[in-house]
XYZ file of N, CA and C in Angstrom:
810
model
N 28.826 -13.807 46.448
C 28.193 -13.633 45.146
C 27.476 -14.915 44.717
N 26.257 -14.895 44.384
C 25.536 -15.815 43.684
C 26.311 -16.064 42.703
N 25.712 -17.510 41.683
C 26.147 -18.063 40.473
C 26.470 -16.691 39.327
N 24.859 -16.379 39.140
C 24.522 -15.503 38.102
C 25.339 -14.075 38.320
N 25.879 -13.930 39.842
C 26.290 -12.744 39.504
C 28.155 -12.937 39.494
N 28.474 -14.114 39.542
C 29.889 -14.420 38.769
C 29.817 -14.377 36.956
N 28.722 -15.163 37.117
C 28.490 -15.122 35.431
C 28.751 -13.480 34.969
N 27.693 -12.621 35.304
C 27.641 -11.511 34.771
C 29.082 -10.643 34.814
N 29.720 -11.082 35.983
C 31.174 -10.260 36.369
C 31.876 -10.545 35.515
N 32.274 -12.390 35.168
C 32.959 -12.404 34.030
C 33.077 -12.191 32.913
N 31.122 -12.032 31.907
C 31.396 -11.512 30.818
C 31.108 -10.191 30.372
N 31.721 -9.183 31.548
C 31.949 -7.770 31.391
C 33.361 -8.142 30.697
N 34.405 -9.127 31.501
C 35.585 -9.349 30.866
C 36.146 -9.877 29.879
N 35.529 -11.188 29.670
C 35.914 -12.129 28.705
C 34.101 -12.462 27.977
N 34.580 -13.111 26.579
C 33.428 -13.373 25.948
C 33.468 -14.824 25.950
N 32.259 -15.621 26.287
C 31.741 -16.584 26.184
C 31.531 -17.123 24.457
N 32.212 -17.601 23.560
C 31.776 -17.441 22.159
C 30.434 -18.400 21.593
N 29.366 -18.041 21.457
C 28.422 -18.794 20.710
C 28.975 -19.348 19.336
N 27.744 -20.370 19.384
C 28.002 -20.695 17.869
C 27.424 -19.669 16.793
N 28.083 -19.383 15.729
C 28.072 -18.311 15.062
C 26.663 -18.844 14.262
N 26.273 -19.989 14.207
C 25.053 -20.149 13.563
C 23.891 -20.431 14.117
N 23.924 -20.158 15.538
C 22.931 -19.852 16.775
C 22.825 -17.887 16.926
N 23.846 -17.618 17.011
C 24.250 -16.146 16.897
C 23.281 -15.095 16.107
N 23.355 -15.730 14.755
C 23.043 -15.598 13.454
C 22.167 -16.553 12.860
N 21.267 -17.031 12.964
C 20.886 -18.196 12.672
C 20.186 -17.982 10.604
N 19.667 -16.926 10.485
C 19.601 -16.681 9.106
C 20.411 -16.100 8.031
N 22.005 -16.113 8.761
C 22.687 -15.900 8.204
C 22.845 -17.298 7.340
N 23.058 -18.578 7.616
C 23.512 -19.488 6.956
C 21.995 -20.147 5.975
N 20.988 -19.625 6.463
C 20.176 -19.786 5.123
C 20.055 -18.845 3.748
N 20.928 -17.377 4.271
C 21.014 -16.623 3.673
C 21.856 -17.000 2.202
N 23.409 -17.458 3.290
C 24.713 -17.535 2.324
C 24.329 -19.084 1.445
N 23.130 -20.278 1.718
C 23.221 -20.893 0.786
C 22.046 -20.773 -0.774
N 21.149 -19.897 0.066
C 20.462 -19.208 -1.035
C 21.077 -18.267 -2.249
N 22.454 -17.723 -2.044
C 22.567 -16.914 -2.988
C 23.172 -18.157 -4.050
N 22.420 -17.405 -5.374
C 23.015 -18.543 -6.404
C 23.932 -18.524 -7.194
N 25.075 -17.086 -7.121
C 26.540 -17.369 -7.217
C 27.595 -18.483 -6.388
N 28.511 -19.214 -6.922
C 29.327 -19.641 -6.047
C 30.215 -18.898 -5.485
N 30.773 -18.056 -6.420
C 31.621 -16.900 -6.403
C 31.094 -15.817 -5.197
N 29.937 -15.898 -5.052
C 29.330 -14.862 -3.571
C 29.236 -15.770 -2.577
N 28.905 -17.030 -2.740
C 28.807 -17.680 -1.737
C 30.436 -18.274 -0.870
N 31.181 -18.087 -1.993
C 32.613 -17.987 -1.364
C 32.936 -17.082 -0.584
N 32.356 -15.894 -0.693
C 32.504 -15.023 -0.054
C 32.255 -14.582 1.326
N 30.852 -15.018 1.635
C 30.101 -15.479 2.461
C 30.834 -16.314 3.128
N 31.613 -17.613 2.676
C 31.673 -18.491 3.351
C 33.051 -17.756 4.431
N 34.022 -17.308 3.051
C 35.275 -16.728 4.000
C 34.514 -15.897 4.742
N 33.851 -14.717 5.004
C 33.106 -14.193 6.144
C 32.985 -14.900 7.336
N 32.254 -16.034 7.094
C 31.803 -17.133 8.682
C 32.847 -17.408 8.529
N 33.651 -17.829 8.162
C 35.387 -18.478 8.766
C 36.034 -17.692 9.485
N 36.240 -16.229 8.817
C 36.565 -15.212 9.629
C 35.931 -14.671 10.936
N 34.923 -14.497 10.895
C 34.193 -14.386 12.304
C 34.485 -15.291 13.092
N 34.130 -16.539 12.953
C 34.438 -17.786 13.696
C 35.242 -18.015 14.012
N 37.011 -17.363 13.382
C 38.213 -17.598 14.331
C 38.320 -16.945 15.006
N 37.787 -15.342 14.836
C 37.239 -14.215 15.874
C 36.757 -14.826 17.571
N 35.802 -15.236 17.120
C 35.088 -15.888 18.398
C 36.292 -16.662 19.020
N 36.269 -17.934 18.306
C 37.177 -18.799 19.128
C 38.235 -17.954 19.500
N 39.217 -16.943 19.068
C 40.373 -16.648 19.788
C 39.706 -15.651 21.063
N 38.593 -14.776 20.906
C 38.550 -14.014 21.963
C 38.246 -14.816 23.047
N 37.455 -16.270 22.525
C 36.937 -16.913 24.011
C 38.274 -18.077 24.028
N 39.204 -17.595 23.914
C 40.507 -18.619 24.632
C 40.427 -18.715 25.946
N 40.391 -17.381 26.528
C 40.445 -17.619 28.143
C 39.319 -18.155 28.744
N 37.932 -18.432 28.310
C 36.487 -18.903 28.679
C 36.987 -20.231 28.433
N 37.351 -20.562 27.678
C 37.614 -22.193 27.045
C 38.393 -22.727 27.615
N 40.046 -21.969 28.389
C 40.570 -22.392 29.216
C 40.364 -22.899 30.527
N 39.280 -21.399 31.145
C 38.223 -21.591 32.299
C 37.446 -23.107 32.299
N 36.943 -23.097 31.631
C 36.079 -24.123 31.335
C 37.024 -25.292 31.373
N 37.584 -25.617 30.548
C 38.666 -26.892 30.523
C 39.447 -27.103 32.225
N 39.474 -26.167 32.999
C 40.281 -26.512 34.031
C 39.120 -26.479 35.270
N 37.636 -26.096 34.526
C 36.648 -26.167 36.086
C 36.270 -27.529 35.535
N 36.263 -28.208 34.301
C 36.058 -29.530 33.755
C 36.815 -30.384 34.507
N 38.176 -29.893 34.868
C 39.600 -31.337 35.082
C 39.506 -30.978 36.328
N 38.593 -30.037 37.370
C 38.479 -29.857 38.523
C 37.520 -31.513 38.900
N 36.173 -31.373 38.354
C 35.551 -32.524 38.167
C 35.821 -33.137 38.571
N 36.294 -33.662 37.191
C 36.810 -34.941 36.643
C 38.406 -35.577 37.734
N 38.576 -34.567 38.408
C 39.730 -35.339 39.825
C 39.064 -35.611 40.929
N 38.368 -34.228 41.119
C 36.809 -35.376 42.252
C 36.875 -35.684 42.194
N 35.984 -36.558 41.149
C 34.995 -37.734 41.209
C 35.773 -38.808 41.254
N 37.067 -38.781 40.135
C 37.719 -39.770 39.905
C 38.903 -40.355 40.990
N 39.101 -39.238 41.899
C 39.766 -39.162 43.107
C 39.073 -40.359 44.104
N 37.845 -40.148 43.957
C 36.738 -40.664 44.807
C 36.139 -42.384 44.582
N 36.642 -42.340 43.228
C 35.977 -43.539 43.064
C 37.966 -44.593 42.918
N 38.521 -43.731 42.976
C 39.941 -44.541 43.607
C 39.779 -44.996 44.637
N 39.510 -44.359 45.513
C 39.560 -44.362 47.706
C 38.674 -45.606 47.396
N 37.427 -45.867 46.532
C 36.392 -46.793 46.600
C 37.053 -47.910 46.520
N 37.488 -47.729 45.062
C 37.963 -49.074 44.543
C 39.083 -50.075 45.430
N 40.101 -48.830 46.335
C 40.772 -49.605 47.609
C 40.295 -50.810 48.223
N 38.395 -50.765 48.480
C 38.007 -51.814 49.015
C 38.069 -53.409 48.414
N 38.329 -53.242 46.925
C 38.328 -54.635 46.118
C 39.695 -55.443 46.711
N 39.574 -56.542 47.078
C 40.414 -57.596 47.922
C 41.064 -58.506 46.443
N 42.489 -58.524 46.827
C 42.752 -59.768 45.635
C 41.990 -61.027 45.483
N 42.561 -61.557 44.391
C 41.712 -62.761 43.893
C 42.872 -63.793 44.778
N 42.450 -64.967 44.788
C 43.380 -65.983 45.102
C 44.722 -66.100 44.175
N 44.457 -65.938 43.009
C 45.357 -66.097 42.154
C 46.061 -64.594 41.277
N 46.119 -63.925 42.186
C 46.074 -62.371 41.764
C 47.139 -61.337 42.472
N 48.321 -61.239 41.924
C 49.234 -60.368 42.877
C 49.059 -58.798 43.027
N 50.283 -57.970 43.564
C 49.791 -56.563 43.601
C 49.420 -56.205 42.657
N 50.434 -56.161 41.737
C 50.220 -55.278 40.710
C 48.644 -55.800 39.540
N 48.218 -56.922 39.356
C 46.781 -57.142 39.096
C 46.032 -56.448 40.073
N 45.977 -56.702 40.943
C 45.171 -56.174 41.756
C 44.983 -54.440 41.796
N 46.230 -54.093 41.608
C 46.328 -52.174 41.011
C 45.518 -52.324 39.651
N 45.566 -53.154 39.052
C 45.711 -52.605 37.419
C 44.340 -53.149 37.520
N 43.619 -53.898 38.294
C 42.204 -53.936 38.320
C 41.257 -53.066 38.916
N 41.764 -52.384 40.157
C 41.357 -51.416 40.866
C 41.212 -50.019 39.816
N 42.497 -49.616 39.431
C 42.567 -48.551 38.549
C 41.329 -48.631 37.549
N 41.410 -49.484 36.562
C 40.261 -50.189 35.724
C 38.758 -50.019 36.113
N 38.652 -50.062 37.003
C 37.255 -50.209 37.461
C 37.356 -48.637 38.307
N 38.151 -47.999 38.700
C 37.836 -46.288 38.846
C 37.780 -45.710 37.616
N 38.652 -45.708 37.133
C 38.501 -45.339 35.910
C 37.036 -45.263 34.973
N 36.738 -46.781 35.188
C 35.252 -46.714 34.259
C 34.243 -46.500 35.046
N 34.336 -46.258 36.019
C 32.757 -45.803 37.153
C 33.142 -44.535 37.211
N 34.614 -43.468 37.362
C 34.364 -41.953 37.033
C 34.245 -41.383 35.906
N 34.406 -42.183 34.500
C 34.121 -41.908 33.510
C 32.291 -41.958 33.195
N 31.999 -42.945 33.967
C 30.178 -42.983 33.907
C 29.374 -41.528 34.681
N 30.242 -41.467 35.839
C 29.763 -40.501 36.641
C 29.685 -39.253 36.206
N 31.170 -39.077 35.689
C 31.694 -37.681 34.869
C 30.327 -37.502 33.725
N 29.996 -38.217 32.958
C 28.873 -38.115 32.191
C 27.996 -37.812 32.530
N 27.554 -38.677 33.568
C 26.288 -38.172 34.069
C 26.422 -36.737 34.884
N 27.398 -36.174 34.992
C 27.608 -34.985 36.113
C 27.317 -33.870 34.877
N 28.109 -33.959 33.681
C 28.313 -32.927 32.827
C 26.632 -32.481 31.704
N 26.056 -33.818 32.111
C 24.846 -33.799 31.231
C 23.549 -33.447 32.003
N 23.996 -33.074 33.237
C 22.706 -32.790 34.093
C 23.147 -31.048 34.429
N 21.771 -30.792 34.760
C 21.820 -29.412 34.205
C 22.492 -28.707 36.301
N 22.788 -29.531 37.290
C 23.197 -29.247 38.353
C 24.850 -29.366 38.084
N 25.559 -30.108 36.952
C 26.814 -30.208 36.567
C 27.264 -29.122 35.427
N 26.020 -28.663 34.910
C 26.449 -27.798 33.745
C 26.831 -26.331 34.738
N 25.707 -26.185 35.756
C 26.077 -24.863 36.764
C 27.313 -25.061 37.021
N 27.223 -25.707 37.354
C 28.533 -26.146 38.582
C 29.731 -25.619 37.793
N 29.708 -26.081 36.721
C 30.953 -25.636 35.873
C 31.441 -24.790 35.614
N 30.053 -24.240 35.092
C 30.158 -22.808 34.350
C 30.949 -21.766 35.419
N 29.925 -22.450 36.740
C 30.323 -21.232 38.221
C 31.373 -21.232 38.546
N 32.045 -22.010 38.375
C 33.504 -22.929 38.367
C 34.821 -21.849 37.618
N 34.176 -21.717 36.519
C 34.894 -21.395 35.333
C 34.597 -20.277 35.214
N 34.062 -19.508 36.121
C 33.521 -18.157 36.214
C 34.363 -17.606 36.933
N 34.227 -18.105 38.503
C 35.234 -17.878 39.490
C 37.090 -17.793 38.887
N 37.394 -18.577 38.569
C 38.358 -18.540 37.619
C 38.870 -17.542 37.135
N 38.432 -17.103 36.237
C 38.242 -15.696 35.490
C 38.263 -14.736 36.709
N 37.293 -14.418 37.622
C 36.838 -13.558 37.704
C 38.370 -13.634 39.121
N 39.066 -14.396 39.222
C 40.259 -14.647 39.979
C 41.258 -13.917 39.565
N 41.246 -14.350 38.170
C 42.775 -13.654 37.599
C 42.855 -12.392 37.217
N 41.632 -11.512 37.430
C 41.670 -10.313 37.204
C 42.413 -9.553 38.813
N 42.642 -10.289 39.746
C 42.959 -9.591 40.723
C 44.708 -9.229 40.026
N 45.311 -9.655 38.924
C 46.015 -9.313 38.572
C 45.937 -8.418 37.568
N 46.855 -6.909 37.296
C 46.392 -6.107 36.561
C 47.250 -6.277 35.287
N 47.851 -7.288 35.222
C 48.761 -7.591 33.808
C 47.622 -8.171 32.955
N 47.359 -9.198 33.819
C 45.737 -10.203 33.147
C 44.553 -9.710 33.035
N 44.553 -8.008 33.955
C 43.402 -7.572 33.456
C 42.935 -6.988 32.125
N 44.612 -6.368 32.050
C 44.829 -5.276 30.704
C 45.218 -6.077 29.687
N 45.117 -7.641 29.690
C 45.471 -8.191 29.035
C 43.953 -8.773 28.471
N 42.999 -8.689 29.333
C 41.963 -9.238 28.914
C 40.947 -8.008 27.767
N 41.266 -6.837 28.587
C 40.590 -5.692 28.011
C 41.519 -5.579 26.282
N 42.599 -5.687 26.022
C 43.090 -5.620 25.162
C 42.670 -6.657 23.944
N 42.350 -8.157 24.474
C 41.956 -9.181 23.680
C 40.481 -8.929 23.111
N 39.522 -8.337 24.155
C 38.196 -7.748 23.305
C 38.420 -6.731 22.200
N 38.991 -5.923 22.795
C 39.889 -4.413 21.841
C 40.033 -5.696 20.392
N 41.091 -6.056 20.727
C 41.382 -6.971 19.182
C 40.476 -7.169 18.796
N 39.591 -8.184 18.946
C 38.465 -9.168 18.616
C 37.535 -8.129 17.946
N 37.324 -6.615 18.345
C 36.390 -6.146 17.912
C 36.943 -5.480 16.403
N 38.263 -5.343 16.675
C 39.172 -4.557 15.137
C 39.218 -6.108 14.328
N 39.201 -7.294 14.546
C 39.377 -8.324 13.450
C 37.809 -8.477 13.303
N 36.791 -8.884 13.663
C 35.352 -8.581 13.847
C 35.077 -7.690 12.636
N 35.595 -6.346 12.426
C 35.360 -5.264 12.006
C 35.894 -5.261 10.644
N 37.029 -5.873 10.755
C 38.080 -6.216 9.328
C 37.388 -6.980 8.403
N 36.903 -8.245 9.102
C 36.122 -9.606 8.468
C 34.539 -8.478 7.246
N 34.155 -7.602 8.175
C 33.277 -6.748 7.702
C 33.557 -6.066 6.933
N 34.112 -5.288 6.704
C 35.255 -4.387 5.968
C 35.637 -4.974 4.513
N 36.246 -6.081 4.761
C 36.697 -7.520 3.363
C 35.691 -7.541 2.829
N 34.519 -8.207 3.332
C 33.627 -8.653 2.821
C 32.882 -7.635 2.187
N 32.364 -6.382 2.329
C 32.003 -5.267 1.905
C 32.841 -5.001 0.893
N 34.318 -4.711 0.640
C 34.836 -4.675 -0.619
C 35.202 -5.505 -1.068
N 35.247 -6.817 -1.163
C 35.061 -7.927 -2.127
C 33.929 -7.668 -2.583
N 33.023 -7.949 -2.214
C 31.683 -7.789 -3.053
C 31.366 -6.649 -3.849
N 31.654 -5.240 -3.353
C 31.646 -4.136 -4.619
C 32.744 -4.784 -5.539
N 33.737 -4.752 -5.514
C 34.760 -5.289 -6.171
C 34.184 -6.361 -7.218
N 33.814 -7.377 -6.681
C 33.075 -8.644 -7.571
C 31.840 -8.316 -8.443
N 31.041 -7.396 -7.955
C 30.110 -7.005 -8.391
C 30.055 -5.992 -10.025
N 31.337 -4.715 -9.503
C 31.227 -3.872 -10.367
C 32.288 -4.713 -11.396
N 32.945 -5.483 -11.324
C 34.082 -6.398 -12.381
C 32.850 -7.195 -13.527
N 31.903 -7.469 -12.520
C 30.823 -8.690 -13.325
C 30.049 -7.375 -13.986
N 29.375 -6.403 -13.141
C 28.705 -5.988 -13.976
C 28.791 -3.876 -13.833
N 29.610 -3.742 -14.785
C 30.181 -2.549 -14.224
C 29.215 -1.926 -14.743
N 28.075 -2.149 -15.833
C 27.053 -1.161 -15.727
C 26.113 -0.403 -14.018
N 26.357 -1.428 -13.317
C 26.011 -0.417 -11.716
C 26.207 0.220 -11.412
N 27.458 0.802 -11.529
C 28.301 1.973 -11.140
C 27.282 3.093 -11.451
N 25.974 3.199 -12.677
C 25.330 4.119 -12.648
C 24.550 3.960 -11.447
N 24.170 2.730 -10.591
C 23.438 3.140 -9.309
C 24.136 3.930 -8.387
N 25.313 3.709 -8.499
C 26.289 4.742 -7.292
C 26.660 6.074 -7.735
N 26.358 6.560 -9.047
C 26.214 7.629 -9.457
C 25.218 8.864 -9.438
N 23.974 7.502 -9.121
C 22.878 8.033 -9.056
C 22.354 8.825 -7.979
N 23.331 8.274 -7.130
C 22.702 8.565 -5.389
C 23.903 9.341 -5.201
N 23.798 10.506 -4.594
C 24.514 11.854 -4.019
C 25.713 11.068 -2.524
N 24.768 10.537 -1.852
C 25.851 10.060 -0.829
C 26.398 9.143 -1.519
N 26.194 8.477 -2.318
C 27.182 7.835 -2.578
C 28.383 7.971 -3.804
N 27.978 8.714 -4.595
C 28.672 9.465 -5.527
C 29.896 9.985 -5.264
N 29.913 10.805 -3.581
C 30.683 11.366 -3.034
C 31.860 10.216 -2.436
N 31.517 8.957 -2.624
C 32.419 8.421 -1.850
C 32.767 7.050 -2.583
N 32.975 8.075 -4.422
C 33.745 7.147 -5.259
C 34.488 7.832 -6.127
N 35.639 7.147 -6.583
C 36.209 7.928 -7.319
C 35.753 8.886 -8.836
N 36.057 10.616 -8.520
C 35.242 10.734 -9.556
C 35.868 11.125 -10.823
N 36.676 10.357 -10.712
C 37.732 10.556 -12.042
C 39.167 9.911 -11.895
N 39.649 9.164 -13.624
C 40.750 8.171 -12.895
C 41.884 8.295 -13.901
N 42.803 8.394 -13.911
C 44.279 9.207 -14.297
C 44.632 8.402 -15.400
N 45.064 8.567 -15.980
C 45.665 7.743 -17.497
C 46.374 6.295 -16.964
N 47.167 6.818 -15.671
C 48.099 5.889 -15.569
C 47.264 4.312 -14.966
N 46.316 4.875 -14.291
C 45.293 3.885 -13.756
C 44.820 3.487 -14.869
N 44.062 3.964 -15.430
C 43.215 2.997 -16.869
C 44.739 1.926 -17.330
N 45.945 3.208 -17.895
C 46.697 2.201 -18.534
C 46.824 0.723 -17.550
N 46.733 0.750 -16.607
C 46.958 -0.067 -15.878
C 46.508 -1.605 -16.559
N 45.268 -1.398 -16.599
C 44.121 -2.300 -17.096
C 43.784 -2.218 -18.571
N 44.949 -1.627 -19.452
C 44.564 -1.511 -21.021
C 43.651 -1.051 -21.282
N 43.160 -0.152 -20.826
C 42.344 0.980 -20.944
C 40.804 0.179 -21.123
N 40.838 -0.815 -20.702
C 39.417 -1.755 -21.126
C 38.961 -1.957 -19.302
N 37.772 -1.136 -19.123
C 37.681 -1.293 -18.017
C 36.328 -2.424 -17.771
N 35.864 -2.763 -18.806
C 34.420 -3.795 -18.801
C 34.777 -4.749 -17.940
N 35.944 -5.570 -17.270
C 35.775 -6.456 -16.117
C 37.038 -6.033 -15.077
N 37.130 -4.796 -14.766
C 38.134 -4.470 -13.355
C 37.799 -3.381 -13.150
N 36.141 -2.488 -13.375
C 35.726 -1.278 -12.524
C 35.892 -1.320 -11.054
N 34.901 -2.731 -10.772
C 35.580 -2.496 -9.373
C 36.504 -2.727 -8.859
N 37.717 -3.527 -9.085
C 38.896 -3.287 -8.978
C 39.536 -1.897 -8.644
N 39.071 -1.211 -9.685
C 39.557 0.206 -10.033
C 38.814 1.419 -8.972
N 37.993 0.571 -8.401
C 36.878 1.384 -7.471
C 37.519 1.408 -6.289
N 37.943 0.337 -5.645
C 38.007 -0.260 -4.536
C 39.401 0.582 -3.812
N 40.288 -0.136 -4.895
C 41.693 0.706 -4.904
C 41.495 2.228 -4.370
N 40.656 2.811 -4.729
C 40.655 4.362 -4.326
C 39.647 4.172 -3.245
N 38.515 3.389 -3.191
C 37.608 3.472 -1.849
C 37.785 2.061 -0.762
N 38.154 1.789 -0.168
C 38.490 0.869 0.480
C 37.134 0.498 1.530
N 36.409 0.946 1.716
C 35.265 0.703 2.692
C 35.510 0.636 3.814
N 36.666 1.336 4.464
C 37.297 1.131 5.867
C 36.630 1.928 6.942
N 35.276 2.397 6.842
C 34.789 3.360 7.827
C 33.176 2.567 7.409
N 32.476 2.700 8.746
C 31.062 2.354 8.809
C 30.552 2.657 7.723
N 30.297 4.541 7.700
C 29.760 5.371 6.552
C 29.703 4.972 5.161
N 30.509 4.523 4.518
C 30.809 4.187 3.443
C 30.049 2.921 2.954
N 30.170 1.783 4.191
C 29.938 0.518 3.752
C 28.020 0.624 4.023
N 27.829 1.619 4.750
C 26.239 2.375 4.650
C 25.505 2.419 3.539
N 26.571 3.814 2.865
C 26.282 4.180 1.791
C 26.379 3.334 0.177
N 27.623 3.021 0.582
C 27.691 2.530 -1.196
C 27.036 0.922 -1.559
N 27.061 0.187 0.002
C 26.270 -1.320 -0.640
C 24.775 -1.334 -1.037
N 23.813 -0.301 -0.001
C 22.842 -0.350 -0.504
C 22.511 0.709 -1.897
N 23.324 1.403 -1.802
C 23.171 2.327 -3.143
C 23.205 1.049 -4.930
N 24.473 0.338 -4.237
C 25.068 -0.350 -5.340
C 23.970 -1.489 -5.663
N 23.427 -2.212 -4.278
C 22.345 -3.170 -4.271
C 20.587 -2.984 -3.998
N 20.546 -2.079 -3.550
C 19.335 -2.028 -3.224
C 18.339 -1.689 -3.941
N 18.430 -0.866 -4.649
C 17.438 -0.355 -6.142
C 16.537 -1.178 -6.504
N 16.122 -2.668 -5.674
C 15.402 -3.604 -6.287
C 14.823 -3.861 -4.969
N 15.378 -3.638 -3.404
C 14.527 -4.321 -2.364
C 15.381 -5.414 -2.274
N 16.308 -5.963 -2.606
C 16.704 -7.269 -2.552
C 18.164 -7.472 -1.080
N 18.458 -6.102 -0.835
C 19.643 -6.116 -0.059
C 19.217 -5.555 1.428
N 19.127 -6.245 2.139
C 19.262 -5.817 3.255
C 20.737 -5.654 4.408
N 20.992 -4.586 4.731
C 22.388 -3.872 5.503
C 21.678 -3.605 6.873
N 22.285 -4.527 8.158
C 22.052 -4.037 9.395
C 23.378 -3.987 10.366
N 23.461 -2.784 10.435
C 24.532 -2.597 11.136
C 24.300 -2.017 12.666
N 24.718 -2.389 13.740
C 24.637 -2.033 14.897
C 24.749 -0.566 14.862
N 24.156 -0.010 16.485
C 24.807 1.732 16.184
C 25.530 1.599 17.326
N 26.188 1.235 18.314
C 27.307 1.342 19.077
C 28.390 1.256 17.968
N 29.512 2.141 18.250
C 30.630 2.679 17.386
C 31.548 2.690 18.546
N 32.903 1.731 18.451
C 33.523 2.184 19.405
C 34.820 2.433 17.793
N 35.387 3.816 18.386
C 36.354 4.795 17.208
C 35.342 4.513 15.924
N 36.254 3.624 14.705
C 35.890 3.458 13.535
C 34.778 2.091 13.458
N 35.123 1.619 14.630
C 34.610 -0.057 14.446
C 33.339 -0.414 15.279
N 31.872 -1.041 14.850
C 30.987 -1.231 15.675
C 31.419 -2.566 16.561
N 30.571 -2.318 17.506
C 30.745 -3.676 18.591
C 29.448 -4.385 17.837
N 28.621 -4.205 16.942
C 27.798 -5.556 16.551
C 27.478 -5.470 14.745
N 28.026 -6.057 13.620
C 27.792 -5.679 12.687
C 27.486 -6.966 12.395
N 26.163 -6.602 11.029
C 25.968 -8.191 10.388
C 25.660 -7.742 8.871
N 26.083 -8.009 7.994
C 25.485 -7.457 6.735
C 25.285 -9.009 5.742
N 23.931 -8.865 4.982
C 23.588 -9.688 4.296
C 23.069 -9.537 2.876
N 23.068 -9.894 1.833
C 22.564 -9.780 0.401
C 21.805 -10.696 0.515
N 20.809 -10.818 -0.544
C 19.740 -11.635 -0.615
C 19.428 -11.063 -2.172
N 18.934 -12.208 -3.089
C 18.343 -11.885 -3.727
C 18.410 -12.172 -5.266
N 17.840 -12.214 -6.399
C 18.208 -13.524 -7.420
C 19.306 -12.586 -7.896
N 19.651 -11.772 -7.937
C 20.904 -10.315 -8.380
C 22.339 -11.471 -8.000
N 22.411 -12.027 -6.630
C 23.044 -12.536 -6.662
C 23.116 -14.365 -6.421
């Protein structure tokens, strides 16, 4: 197998994690444009959440990587030991100087080398291919295989959750600040259907019957946004009436949860 086609083998299995603001790159001009702090908190827990997403699914890439790194780094440094053998004591210089000078001087010529190996783009292959093979090793075991298929499985239900939060925090925050909206979600048929359309004594009492800052509170509780459909329907219903909200959601659906979701607000509203 060529380089590229270890690469490709391994990330059928494991995910390589980008930086979430390479990933996304107008996401983070997005979240500092909005001119709530209170949304932009929101936002922010979002990228935190995604971002531990990433890092835990790419544990095993990072491991790969760290051990085709310390593969290296014993080369070279292996190599420039055998070298350093040739340095002869000083006149005034016993074994152990003479070790502790030898060591010294491998040490700092495989630390130069190691640099230069990792920063050239024939050391970056090398690695990666390295750290590919790796991976693509431990699948000959089927504990580590089903163990790997299971860690994407996760990654895509916490992925999905992070989405999910963030979608009802924000109705939530929104209809509390300004519960006159609720007539936009009234307004619109799909979304009408997928709010509560009537709320029991015991619920109002809940909130002293003053619902002017915990509608959405009171919303949420009964609609949770736990299905694609919903978080479809009711954000742009709730936001969009102005052009200001844009919702892009992937269409691969694996069960309830997409494999690519990104949702963003924009706009002086918030």
């Amino acid at each position: 197998m060529q380089d590229r086609d270890f690469a490709i083998e391994a990330t059928k299995w494991f995910l390589a994690p980008p930086a979430l603001d390479s990933l996304v790159p107008e996401m983070s001009a997005t979240r500092e444009a909005l001119a709530l702090s209170a949304v932009r908190d929101l936002a922010a827990a979002f990228f935190e959440n995604i971002s531990a997403v990433l890092q835990t699914v790419g544990i095993p890439v990072t491991l790969a990587s760290s051990a085709a790194h310390g593969s290296h780094w014993q080369r070279i440094h292996s190599a420039e030991r055998i070298r350093s053998l040739k340095l002869s004591a000083f006149e005034t210089e016993d074994d152990l100087a003479l070790q502790e000078r030898r060591d010294t001087l491998a040490h700092e010529v495989a630390s130069r080398r190691m640099s230069e190996f990792v920063e050239s783009k024939e050391g970056r292959d090398a690695t990666a291919a390295d750290a590919c093979r790796f991976l693509i090793s431990s699948l000959k075991s089927s504990k580590l295989k089903a163990a790997a298929t299971e860690l994407l499985l996760q990654g895509e239900v916490l992925a999905w959750s992070s989405l999910e939060g963030l979608a009802r925090d924000l109705l939530e925050f929104i209809l509390n600040r300004e519960p006159k909206r609720i007539a936009a979600l009234m307004a619109d048929p799909a979304a009408r259907q997928r709010i509560p359309a009537r709320m029991t004594l015991e619920e109002m009492a809940t909130f002293n019957f003053n619902l002017t800052s915990c509608l959405g509170t009171l919303v949420v509780a009964q609609q949770d946004l736990s299905d694609i459909k919903s978080i479809r329907t009711l954000i742009p219903a709730l936001l969009g009436g102005d052009g200001s909200v844009t919702v892009s959601l992937g269409e691969e659906v694996c069960g309830i949860c997409p494999s690519d979701v990104i949702l963003s607000c924009t706009g002086e509203g918030l």
